[in-house]
Structure formats: structure tokens, C-alpha cells
PDB file of C-alpha atoms in Angstrom:
ATOM      1  CA  MET G   1       0.000  -0.031   0.008  1.00 55.00           C
ATOM      2  CA  PHE G   2       1.459   3.306  -1.096  1.00 59.00           C
ATOM      3  CA  SER G   3      -0.295   6.700  -1.187  1.00 63.00           C
ATOM      4  CA  GLY G   4       1.559   7.743  -4.291  1.00 71.00           C
ATOM      5  CA  GLU G   5       3.194  10.651  -2.514  1.00 78.00           C
ATOM      6  CA  LYS G   6       6.699  11.534  -3.705  1.00 88.00           C
ATOM      7  CA  ILE G   7       9.223  11.617  -0.902  1.00 92.00           C
ATOM      8  CA  LEU G   8      12.744  13.045  -1.233  1.00 93.00           C
ATOM      9  CA  TYR G   9      15.278  10.314  -0.392  1.00 95.00           C
ATOM     10  CA  ASP G  10      17.933  12.781   0.845  1.00 95.00           C
ATOM     11  CA  ASP G  11      16.986  16.252   1.988  1.00 94.00           C
ATOM     12  CA  GLY G  12      20.654  17.288   1.908  1.00 95.00           C
ATOM     13  CA  ARG G  13      20.693  18.441   5.530  1.00 95.00           C
ATOM     14  CA  GLU G  14      23.406  17.665   8.055  1.00 94.00           C
ATOM     15  CA  LYS G  15      21.560  16.521  11.193  1.00 95.00           C
ATOM     16  CA  SER G  16      22.356  15.892  14.820  1.00 95.00           C
ATOM     17  CA  PHE G  17      21.446  12.539  16.353  1.00 95.00           C
ATOM     18  CA  THR G  18      18.138  13.758  17.678  1.00 94.00           C
ATOM     19  CA  GLU G  19      17.258  15.475  14.364  1.00 94.00           C
ATOM     20  CA  MET G  20      17.801  12.204  12.581  1.00 94.00           C
ATOM     21  CA  LEU G  21      15.200  10.689  14.874  1.00 94.00           C
ATOM     22  CA  ASP G  22      12.694  13.546  14.744  1.00 93.00           C
ATOM     23  CA  GLU G  23      13.178  14.754  11.157  1.00 94.00           C
ATOM     24  CA  SER G  24      14.369  11.661   9.347  1.00 95.00           C
ATOM     25  CA  ASP G  25      14.480  11.300   5.538  1.00 96.00           C
ATOM     26  CA  PRO G  26      14.746   7.788   4.044  1.00 96.00           C
ATOM     27  CA  GLN G  27      18.531   8.082   3.743  1.00 96.00           C
ATOM     28  CA  ASP G  28      18.906   8.724   7.494  1.00 96.00           C
ATOM     29  CA  GLN G  29      17.405   5.326   8.202  1.00 96.00           C
ATOM     30  CA  PHE G  30      20.594   3.718   6.908  1.00 96.00           C
ATOM     31  CA  PHE G  31      23.049   6.016   8.655  1.00 93.00           C
ATOM     32  CA  VAL G  32      24.053   3.184  11.047  1.00 95.00           C
ATOM     33  CA  VAL G  33      24.380  -0.464  10.097  1.00 97.00           C
ATOM     34  CA  TYR G  34      22.285  -2.814  12.238  1.00 98.00           C
ATOM     35  CA  ASP G  35      24.358  -5.355  14.211  1.00 97.00           C
ATOM     36  CA  SER G  36      22.925  -7.391  17.076  1.00 97.00           C
ATOM     37  CA  ASP G  37      26.181  -9.279  17.516  1.00 96.00           C
ATOM     38  CA  ARG G  38      27.992  -6.270  18.830  1.00 94.00           C
ATOM     39  CA  LEU G  39      26.850  -5.865  22.416  1.00 97.00           C
ATOM     40  CA  PRO G  40      26.810  -3.552  24.154  1.00 97.00           C
ATOM     41  CA  PRO G  41      26.071  -1.319  21.140  1.00 98.00           C
ATOM     42  CA  GLU G  42      28.418   1.515  20.339  1.00 97.00           C
ATOM     43  CA  TYR G  43      27.517   5.039  21.513  1.00 98.00           C
ATOM     44  CA  LEU G  44      24.378   6.327  19.678  1.00 97.00           C
ATOM     45  CA  SER G  45      24.235   3.247  17.488  1.00 97.00           C
ATOM     46  CA  ASP G  46      20.482   2.938  17.021  1.00 97.00           C
ATOM     47  CA  ALA G  47      20.052   1.344  13.561  1.00 97.00           C
ATOM     48  CA  GLY G  48      16.434   1.315  12.581  1.00 96.00           C
ATOM     49  CA  ARG G  49      15.248   3.666  15.337  1.00 96.00           C
ATOM     50  CA  SER G  50      15.214   6.464  12.788  1.00 95.00           C
ATOM     51  CA  ARG G  51      12.041   6.327  10.684  1.00 96.00           C
ATOM     52  CA  CYS G  52      10.958   8.648   7.936  1.00 96.00           C
ATOM     53  CA  GLU G  53       7.462   9.426   9.119  1.00 95.00           C
ATOM     54  CA  ARG G  54       6.165  10.543   5.721  1.00 95.00           C
ATOM     55  CA  LEU G  55       7.372   7.292   4.195  1.00 96.00           C
ATOM     56  CA  PHE G  56       5.907   5.068   6.907  1.00 97.00           C
ATOM     57  CA  LYS G  57       2.564   6.860   6.793  1.00 96.00           C
ATOM     58  CA  SER G  58       2.565   6.506   2.999  1.00 95.00           C
ATOM     59  CA  MET G  59       3.142   2.748   3.282  1.00 95.00           C
ATOM     60  CA  TYR G  60       1.119   1.732   6.290  1.00 97.00           C
ATOM     61  CA  GLY G  61      -1.485   4.457   6.714  1.00 96.00           C
ATOM     62  CA  ASN G  62      -1.536   8.095   7.894  1.00 95.00           C
ATOM     63  CA  SER G  63      -4.122   7.617  10.644  1.00 96.00           C
ATOM     64  CA  GLU G  64      -5.246   5.012  13.145  1.00 97.00           C
ATOM     65  CA  GLU G  65      -8.267   4.231  10.947  1.00 97.00           C
ATOM     66  CA  ALA G  66      -6.161   3.858   7.798  1.00 97.00           C
ATOM     67  CA  VAL G  67      -3.695   1.408   9.507  1.00 98.00           C
ATOM     68  CA  ARG G  68      -6.527  -0.603  11.003  1.00 97.00           C
ATOM     69  CA  LYS G  69      -7.842  -1.411   7.486  1.00 97.00           C
ATOM     70  CA  HIS G  70      -4.748  -3.522   6.850  1.00 98.00           C
ATOM     71  CA  LEU G  71      -4.432  -5.316  10.229  1.00 98.00           C
ATOM     72  CA  ILE G  72      -5.000  -9.073  10.419  1.00 98.00           C
ATOM     73  CA  GLU G  73      -4.795 -11.402  13.397  1.00 98.00           C
ATOM     74  CA  VAL G  74      -1.735 -13.547  13.875  1.00 98.00           C
ATOM     75  CA  ASP G  75      -1.677 -16.587  16.184  1.00 97.00           C
ATOM     76  CA  TRP G  76       0.980 -15.788  18.771  1.00 96.00           C
ATOM     77  CA  PHE G  77       1.414 -18.569  21.354  1.00 93.00           C
ATOM     78  CA  GLY G  78      -2.129 -18.696  22.676  1.00 90.00           C
ATOM     79  CA  SER G  79      -3.218 -15.215  21.754  1.00 94.00           C
ATOM     80  CA  LYS G  80      -4.338 -13.320  18.641  1.00 97.00           C
ATOM     81  CA  VAL G  81      -2.299 -10.207  17.925  1.00 98.00           C
ATOM     82  CA  PRO G  82      -3.101  -7.592  15.265  1.00 98.00           C
ATOM     83  CA  PHE G  83      -0.331  -7.012  12.697  1.00 98.00           C
ATOM     84  CA  THR G  84      -0.355  -5.288   9.320  1.00 98.00           C
ATOM     85  CA  GLU G  85      -0.499  -7.398   6.212  1.00 98.00           C
ATOM     86  CA  VAL G  86       1.366  -4.577   4.307  1.00 98.00           C
ATOM     87  CA  ASN G  87       4.817  -5.576   3.010  1.00 97.00           C
ATOM     88  CA  GLY G  88       4.257  -9.124   4.280  1.00 98.00           C
ATOM     89  CA  ALA G  89       4.658  -8.136   7.913  1.00 98.00           C
ATOM     90  CA  ALA G  90       1.936 -10.396   9.317  1.00 98.00           C
ATOM     91  CA  GLU G  91       3.179 -13.336   7.275  1.00 98.00           C
ATOM     92  CA  ALA G  92       6.690 -12.755   8.584  1.00 98.00           C
ATOM     93  CA  LEU G  93       5.440 -12.789  12.191  1.00 98.00           C
ATOM     94  CA  SER G  94       3.681 -16.085  11.533  1.00 98.00           C
ATOM     95  CA  MET G  95       6.946 -17.514  10.232  1.00 98.00           C
ATOM     96  CA  VAL G  96       8.679 -16.388  13.419  1.00 97.00           C
ATOM     97  CA  VAL G  97       6.133 -18.382  15.396  1.00 96.00           C
ATOM     98  CA  ALA G  98       6.717 -21.452  13.200  1.00 96.00           C
ATOM     99  CA  ASP G  99      10.501 -21.214  13.604  1.00 95.00           C
ATOM    100  CA  ILE G 100      10.287 -20.805  17.368  1.00 94.00           C
ATOM    101  CA  LYS G 101       8.147 -23.942  17.561  1.00 93.00           C
ATOM    102  CA  ALA G 102      10.464 -25.824  15.207  1.00 93.00           C
ATOM    103  CA  SER G 103      13.495 -24.932  17.313  1.00 91.00           C
ATOM    104  CA  GLY G 104      12.239 -27.103  20.123  1.00 83.00           C
ATOM    105  CA  ARG G 105      13.552 -24.515  22.568  1.00 81.00           C
ATOM    106  CA  MET G 106      11.393 -24.017  25.614  1.00 77.00           C
ATOM    107  CA  PHE G 107      11.845 -20.355  26.436  1.00 83.00           C
ATOM    108  CA  THR G 108      11.432 -19.685  30.140  1.00 73.00           C
ATOM    109  CA  GLY G 109       8.696 -17.889  32.046  1.00 69.00           C
ATOM    110  CA  ASP G 110       6.547 -15.406  30.161  1.00 89.00           C
ATOM    111  CA  LEU G 111       9.225 -14.584  27.627  1.00 93.00           C
ATOM    112  CA  LEU G 112       6.957 -15.215  24.671  1.00 94.00           C
ATOM    113  CA  LYS G 113       3.939 -13.418  26.154  1.00 94.00           C
ATOM    114  CA  SER G 114       2.958 -10.456  24.003  1.00 96.00           C
ATOM    115  CA  SER G 115       2.595  -7.076  25.689  1.00 95.00           C
ATOM    116  CA  GLY G 116       1.313  -5.342  22.605  1.00 96.00           C
ATOM    117  CA  THR G 117       1.504  -4.884  18.839  1.00 98.00           C
ATOM    118  CA  PHE G 118      -0.640  -2.250  17.155  1.00 98.00           C
ATOM    119  CA  TYR G 119      -1.168   0.932  19.129  1.00 96.00           C
ATOM    120  CA  TRP G 120      -1.437   4.373  17.453  1.00 97.00           C
ATOM    121  CA  ARG G 121       0.669   6.611  19.643  1.00 93.00           C
ATOM    122  CA  LYS G 122       3.670   8.840  19.836  1.00 90.00           C
ATOM    123  CA  VAL G 123       7.084   7.629  21.078  1.00 88.00           C
ATOM    124  CA  ARG G 124       7.398   8.230  24.790  1.00 76.00           C
ATOM    125  CA  GLY G 125       8.693  11.754  25.371  1.00 75.00           C
ATOM    126  CA  ALA G 126       8.842  12.628  21.642  1.00 77.00           C
ATOM    127  CA  ASN G 127       6.648  13.966  18.908  1.00 84.00           C
ATOM    128  CA  ARG G 128       7.121  11.178  16.393  1.00 91.00           C
ATOM    129  CA  GLN G 129       4.963   8.065  15.823  1.00 95.00           C
ATOM    130  CA  SER G 130       5.910   4.829  17.476  1.00 96.00           C
ATOM    131  CA  ALA G 131       6.557   1.812  15.181  1.00 97.00           C
ATOM    132  CA  HIS G 132       3.575   0.247  16.948  1.00 97.00           C
ATOM    133  CA  SER G 133       1.386   2.838  15.251  1.00 97.00           C
ATOM    134  CA  TYR G 134       1.910   1.060  11.912  1.00 98.00           C
ATOM    135  CA  GLY G 135       1.281  -2.457  13.129  1.00 98.00           C
ATOM    136  CA  ILE G 136       4.873  -3.608  12.487  1.00 98.00           C
ATOM    137  CA  ALA G 137       6.128  -4.064  16.046  1.00 98.00           C
ATOM    138  CA  ILE G 138       5.635  -6.513  18.909  1.00 98.00           C
ATOM    139  CA  ASP G 139       6.769  -6.299  22.517  1.00 98.00           C
ATOM    140  CA  ILE G 140       7.297  -9.518  24.382  1.00 97.00           C
ATOM    141  CA  GLY G 141       8.498 -10.775  27.799  1.00 95.00           C
ATOM    142  CA  VAL G 142       8.305  -7.468  29.669  1.00 95.00           C
ATOM    143  CA  PRO G 143       9.174  -9.010  33.069  1.00 93.00           C
ATOM    144  CA  GLN G 144      12.403 -10.298  31.540  1.00 93.00           C
ATOM    145  CA  SER G 145      13.190  -7.174  29.521  1.00 96.00           C
ATOM    146  CA  ASP G 146      15.320  -4.061  29.916  1.00 97.00           C
ATOM    147  CA  TYR G 147      14.707  -0.493  28.716  1.00 97.00           C
ATOM    148  CA  TRP G 148      17.268   2.249  28.651  1.00 97.00           C
ATOM    149  CA  LEU G 149      15.226   4.743  30.650  1.00 95.00           C
ATOM    150  CA  TRP G 150      14.338   2.153  33.275  1.00 95.00           C
ATOM    151  CA  LYS G 151      18.001   1.538  33.904  1.00 94.00           C
ATOM    152  CA  ASN G 152      19.094   5.166  33.452  1.00 96.00           C
ATOM    153  CA  PRO G 153      16.296   7.354  34.888  1.00 95.00           C
ATOM    154  CA  GLY G 154      16.357  10.935  33.616  1.00 94.00           C
ATOM    155  CA  ALA G 155      18.913  10.275  30.889  1.00 95.00           C
ATOM    156  CA  SER G 156      18.749  12.248  27.658  1.00 93.00           C
ATOM    157  CA  GLU G 157      19.137  10.936  24.131  1.00 93.00           C
ATOM    158  CA  THR G 158      22.845  11.864  24.058  1.00 96.00           C
ATOM    159  CA  ASP G 159      23.900  10.884  27.578  1.00 97.00           C
ATOM    160  CA  ARG G 160      26.244   7.972  28.197  1.00 97.00           C
ATOM    161  CA  ILE G 161      24.165   5.107  29.616  1.00 97.00           C
ATOM    162  CA  SER G 162      24.673   1.612  31.028  1.00 97.00           C
ATOM    163  CA  TYR G 163      23.496  -1.426  28.995  1.00 98.00           C
ATOM    164  CA  ALA G 164      21.412  -4.373  30.159  1.00 97.00           C
ATOM    165  CA  ASN G 165      19.906  -7.398  28.395  1.00 97.00           C
ATOM    166  CA  ARG G 166      18.257 -10.697  29.303  1.00 95.00           C
ATOM    167  CA  MET G 167      16.823 -11.656  25.902  1.00 95.00           C
ATOM    168  CA  PRO G 168      18.208 -14.955  24.508  1.00 95.00           C
ATOM    169  CA  ALA G 169      20.356 -14.546  21.357  1.00 95.00           C
ATOM    170  CA  GLU G 170      18.659 -17.550  19.761  1.00 95.00           C
ATOM    171  CA  LEU G 171      15.292 -15.871  19.912  1.00 96.00           C
ATOM    172  CA  VAL G 172      16.670 -12.636  18.471  1.00 97.00           C
ATOM    173  CA  LYS G 173      18.185 -14.563  15.520  1.00 97.00           C
ATOM    174  CA  ILE G 174      14.851 -16.191  14.721  1.00 96.00           C
ATOM    175  CA  PHE G 175      13.180 -12.823  14.443  1.00 98.00           C
ATOM    176  CA  GLU G 176      16.048 -11.436  12.329  1.00 98.00           C
ATOM    177  CA  ARG G 177      15.737 -14.299   9.839  1.00 97.00           C
ATOM    178  CA  HIS G 178      12.274 -12.991   9.016  1.00 98.00           C
ATOM    179  CA  GLY G 179      13.132  -9.326   8.658  1.00 98.00           C
ATOM    180  CA  PHE G 180      12.708  -8.098  12.221  1.00 98.00           C
ATOM    181  CA  ILE G 181      15.243  -5.870  14.029  1.00 98.00           C
ATOM    182  CA  TRP G 182      15.597  -6.022  17.738  1.00 98.00           C
ATOM    183  CA  GLY G 183      15.531  -3.084  20.152  1.00 98.00           C
ATOM    184  CA  GLY G 184      18.234  -4.636  22.244  1.00 98.00           C
ATOM    185  CA  ALA G 185      20.694  -3.859  19.432  1.00 98.00           C
ATOM    186  CA  TRP G 186      20.196  -0.167  20.008  1.00 98.00           C
ATOM    187  CA  TYR G 187      22.350   1.993  22.238  1.00 98.00           C
ATOM    188  CA  HIS G 188      18.997   3.222  23.583  1.00 97.00           C
ATOM    189  CA  TYR G 189      18.032  -0.374  24.162  1.00 98.00           C
ATOM    190  CA  ASP G 190      14.479  -1.717  24.351  1.00 97.00           C
ATOM    191  CA  THR G 191      14.976  -5.425  24.638  1.00 98.00           C
ATOM    192  CA  MET G 192      11.284  -6.412  24.536  1.00 98.00           C
ATOM    193  CA  HIS G 193      10.863  -4.721  21.173  1.00 98.00           C
ATOM    194  CA  PHE G 194      10.917  -6.435  17.770  1.00 98.00           C
ATOM    195  CA  GLU G 195      10.097  -4.393  14.644  1.00 98.00           C
ATOM    196  CA  TYR G 196       9.545  -5.547  11.086  1.00 98.00           C
ATOM    197  CA  ARG G 197      12.188  -3.722   9.060  1.00 98.00           C
ATOM    198  CA  PRO G 198      13.382  -5.986   6.237  1.00 98.00           C
ATOM    199  CA  GLU G 199      15.146  -3.109   4.538  1.00 97.00           C
ATOM    200  CA  ILE G 200      17.371  -2.603   7.598  1.00 98.00           C
ATOM    201  CA  ILE G 201      18.234  -6.316   7.764  1.00 98.00           C
ATOM    202  CA  ALA G 202      18.951  -6.460   4.007  1.00 97.00           C
ATOM    203  CA  PHE G 203      21.175  -3.344   4.192  1.00 96.00           C
ATOM    204  CA  ALA G 204      23.096  -4.922   7.118  1.00 96.00           C
ATOM    205  CA  LYS G 205      23.695  -8.130   5.177  1.00 94.00           C
ATOM    206  CA  LYS G 206      24.858  -6.211   2.099  1.00 93.00           C
ATOM    207  CA  SER G 207      27.178  -4.017   4.165  1.00 91.00           C
ATOM    208  CA  ARG G 208      28.801  -7.063   5.756  1.00 85.00           C
ATOM    209  CA  SER G 209      29.238  -8.803   2.431  1.00 83.00           C
ATOM    210  CA  ASP G 210      30.922  -5.695   0.954  1.00 81.00           C
ATOM    211  CA  MET G 211      33.509  -5.547   3.740  1.00 68.00           C
TER     212      MET G 211
END
């Protein structure tokens, strides 16, 4: 689904870290290469956290009502979760479920319990839409998760912060195989968060193969 709107790939502006989050163009999304193997992440390495809002609204819908038209239910370990069918996101999440089951790994506690998918809202403390607004993100295992502001109360976007993670690497890799990035790979980590961004995964693979 595309609105047909023309969007400039590179607006030609030099931007600070926070400007790339709040005023992203499509090029800014690839400023940092995604890498979940390098933990803790390097300072301000938040690959995929930058989203061009005009592009995402053009693809997934520019309002809650518009996004809802493309949501379908995905079976997620005993619950039904809404996810967009646009760009194959819902199908990819279903494949994550199948791979987790096929792995035979019994993940402990409530690690696989969903704490939310679609929710039209702004990012906490910011004026940009959350990835959950587009039906492309799922949060899981909150009791076993870590978030940068929980561990570093009062920190700003450019402060030096401590890192924490309890999410199993095997689970992260399953999501990544199907086009999802993981919030635990961000300097501003959100380890419960998985977001369908196949373009970020593809760019990372290409970057590694070109090295």
C-alpha cells in the first residue's frame, strides 16, 4: 500500500542525532548499520530507530483508521495479535512463530507473552509516531526485559548510559531471519521490542558482504 506521495530520499541536511530521529528522511534510516552481534552497542548506534514518518505513513497508513484497515490477526502462542499485512509483515510474524516452535527450545517464564502490537501513539517523550502505530512491532517478555530509561532514569538521548539485556540470542536470531530488528541492538536499548524492518536487515547483510 502506497499513497503515491513523492518523498525526497535525501533532503541534503546535516543533522544531529536527535534530528535524525525527529526529522528523518529515508537516507537517514541507513546512517548506522544494524548489528545485534556487537553488544553492548556503540555510543548512539540505534540502527532502525530512525524512521521517515512521511514514508511510513505513506506505506502503512496516515491515521489509526487507515492502518486498521490492513491489520490481520496472527496466532501468537495462545493469543491473537493484530499485525499489518502490508509488506508481508503479518506473514513474517507467523513465520517467526513457526520457527520458534520448530526450534524445540522451551523459552522460560513469560518470555513469549505479548505485551502489545498495534497501538497508534507517539514515542514516549517525543513527537514522532511509534513503530507500533503502523502495526509492524511486537513487545514480548516485559518482566524479563530491559529498557534504557528504566536503567538510566532521567537520561537524555545523548547521555552515556549503562547497558542491560536478558533476551536470549537464539530468539533474536529467529526474528532477524524473518526481517525483524531487535531493540536490544540499539544503544538506547528496548529489549522487549521487535520491529519488522526488512530493509534494515537487508542493508546490514549487504554491508557485511561488501567488507
